Amino acid sequence: MTDIKVASEIQEVISSGRILNVLIVDDSKVIRSAIREILELGNIQVTEASNGKDALELVYNNTPDLVLLDVVMPGMDGISVLRTLRKSYSKMQLPVILVTSLGSSSEIVQALDFGASDYVTKPVDFDVLWARVSNQLMQKQTAEYLRLAQSNLEKQIKQRTAELNNSNKQLKEEIEVRLLAEDQLQKQANYDELTGLPNRSLATDRLYQTLLKSKRHNLQPCLAFLDLDNFKYINDTFGHAAGDELLREASRRLTECARESDTVARLGGDEFLLILEDDRTNKEQQRETGIRHIGERIIENFSKPFIIEGHELNVTASLGFAIYPKDGDDSNKLMRHADVAMYRSKNEGKNTFCFYSPEMSAKAIMRMNVESELRQAIENKEFTLHYQPIVNSKTGHIVKAEALLRWDCDKLGMITPDCFIPIAEETGLIVPIGAWVIKTACKQAKQWRDSGWPDMCITINVSARQFQANSQLVETIKKALKENDLPSDAIQLELTEGVLMKETDCSQKSMAQLDEMGIKLLIDDFGTGYASLSYLQRYNFDSVKIDRSYISNILISKQDEKLVKAVIAMARSLGMSVVSEGVESKGQLDFLIKENCEYIQGYYFSKPVPSEEFTTLLKKMSKAGHSVQSLKIVSGVN
Ligand code: C2E
Ligand code: CA
Ligand code: CA
């Protein structure tokens, strides 16, 4: 393409028919005219100068294609003119043919040395003149074409090179962009964006590689699952930005605890995974000791407070270890078992680590079953409420009933609340389940109130988690009261200290709203947490329920006896009433009556019973009169 272009340009110059211009310099007008005539016949344009000076001026103004220069002229002679011209023009640029009468060859050689292109001698032979002129012009033109072609070629090459460079550059940039994108994709596919740690997919791959290697070399790598304790609480309380920051700091601390050959990965949320490579201490005992050290180091490292957005936060971690091959000979089993061990750590009070043991799995499987069955329990109508009487110690009347949830699972049979309530709380299922409890209890309260016990109050257990579910709890209660046309004193809420421990804006707001509605709050299991009575007063708690563990000890431990007495006295001074739960014997009852504890609840009177049975209790109670003595008659029901 380029070659065709160059050739066509030369062709253009040749065929352009440009009229060539020759300057004749001679002092003789006759000679000038004679030469002019000849040249014009050859279609050449002619300019004339009669002396050297004029000739130079003409050349500088409008350079001709050729000069015919007379050597002998008055003033500036031809040789001087030639020498001057050669300072500005090369032979190629401007051919000069000397017209000389000098015959001697040495002078001609000298003239050629000075830069003459050719010569003709006087008297001029016009055929020779024409031949030399046209020869010079041809040479000049050819040179010009060549130069043009060359410069064109150079231009083309330059352009080509530039184009190539450019596309090279573009290509390079494109490659760079693509590499970057690939790198990014690779990162996204394999690394966690927030912490920069390997993600689940890369970790799984690394685990697979580690196990392959370990099988070949008889190594015992260890898989660790780690879950931050209370992370959700911090995330909910301080916001996601703080949560993110915390996760980054946590991953930094974790990485610090691991060796370079180990893998620290984030699985998502506040879950991390560590692959601890075997450093070839093959004895089982030593292997566990080594891992134990790492566990201790991690727990220790997390015990320092995290400074997040100016807050000093205490975040601990729970870990589970599973060692290859004894705790699992493939990555799936190892993962599952490390997870099971981690759950054990949680159950043991968090902030600790556990090694997997086979008996843990049975529990974990049970837990998993419970969780999946729990999801359908409401729909399958597997829940019922049992009611346990709460008796006024002075009148002997059943004045309240604690609603206690019972779950008769179609698949798993009877499951105790102590087993399923914590799972419901963890999974958040307690929110819909709790709402069902509230609705059912309100319906029941309405029924008893309409059938002869107009002051009957049902106490309902409420978990911390229900308080955190926005205004749902308040709305559910409002709706249930309204639907059953009940006043607010028909129910009372039993809260554990956990609700206060997990105090959030949301739970505070809910408590204030409930207070406004006239719903009375009771603090449950008092003495098992950290709340002091005066602290509870801040939240308008109406009553305190002394935990069963103290009541069962009052006749055995002086310490507990003193404590119960003190709680009753203090509660009274703060205007709160006291309920004692777990009363099983007459001795305990007598003690509590003596100490003026207003409300008594326990097996001594009745276990929690279904609603119909409870109605029977109420009826018997009405007949039995009002002395405390008669309470024992109620207990006969069981
Ligand atoms: P809690 O609130 O402390 O309930 C009292 C527990 O003590 C009940 O166990 C009750 O059956 C038992 N109890 C009552 N009197 C005696 C006694 O004299 N001796 C002994 N040894 N035990 C007695 P239950 O029904 O198994 O409930 C266990 C826990 O489950 C409850 O402890 C409560 O924390 C939770 N729970 C039960 N129902 C609900 C519910 O509807 N919602 C929520 N959030 N939690 C519930
Ligand atoms: Ca309770
Ligand atoms: Ca209790």
PDB file of C-alpha atoms and ligand atoms in Angstrom, residues 402 461 494 524-526 545-548 581, ligand 3:
ATOM      1  CA  GLU A 402     -46.544 -18.328  84.632  1.00  0.00           C
ATOM      2  CA  ASN A 461     -41.199 -15.058  79.664  1.00  0.00           C
ATOM      3  CA  GLU A 494     -40.649 -11.873  82.940  1.00  0.00           C
ATOM      4  CA  ASP A 524     -36.567 -13.326  86.489  1.00  0.00           C
ATOM      5  CA  ASP A 525     -33.916 -15.623  87.952  1.00  0.00           C
ATOM      6  CA  PHE A 526     -32.733 -12.846  90.217  1.00  0.00           C
ATOM      7  CA  LYS A 545     -38.312 -13.333  91.158  1.00  0.00           C
ATOM      8  CA  ILE A 546     -35.677 -14.938  93.367  1.00  0.00           C
ATOM      9  CA  ASP A 547     -33.968 -17.731  91.490  1.00  0.00           C
ATOM     10  CA  ARG A 548     -34.802 -21.322  92.272  1.00  0.00           C
ATOM     11  CA  GLU A 581     -39.811 -19.734  92.504  1.00  0.00           C
TER      12      GLU A 581
HETATM   13 CA    CA B   3     -36.632 -18.690  86.797  1.00  0.00          CA
END
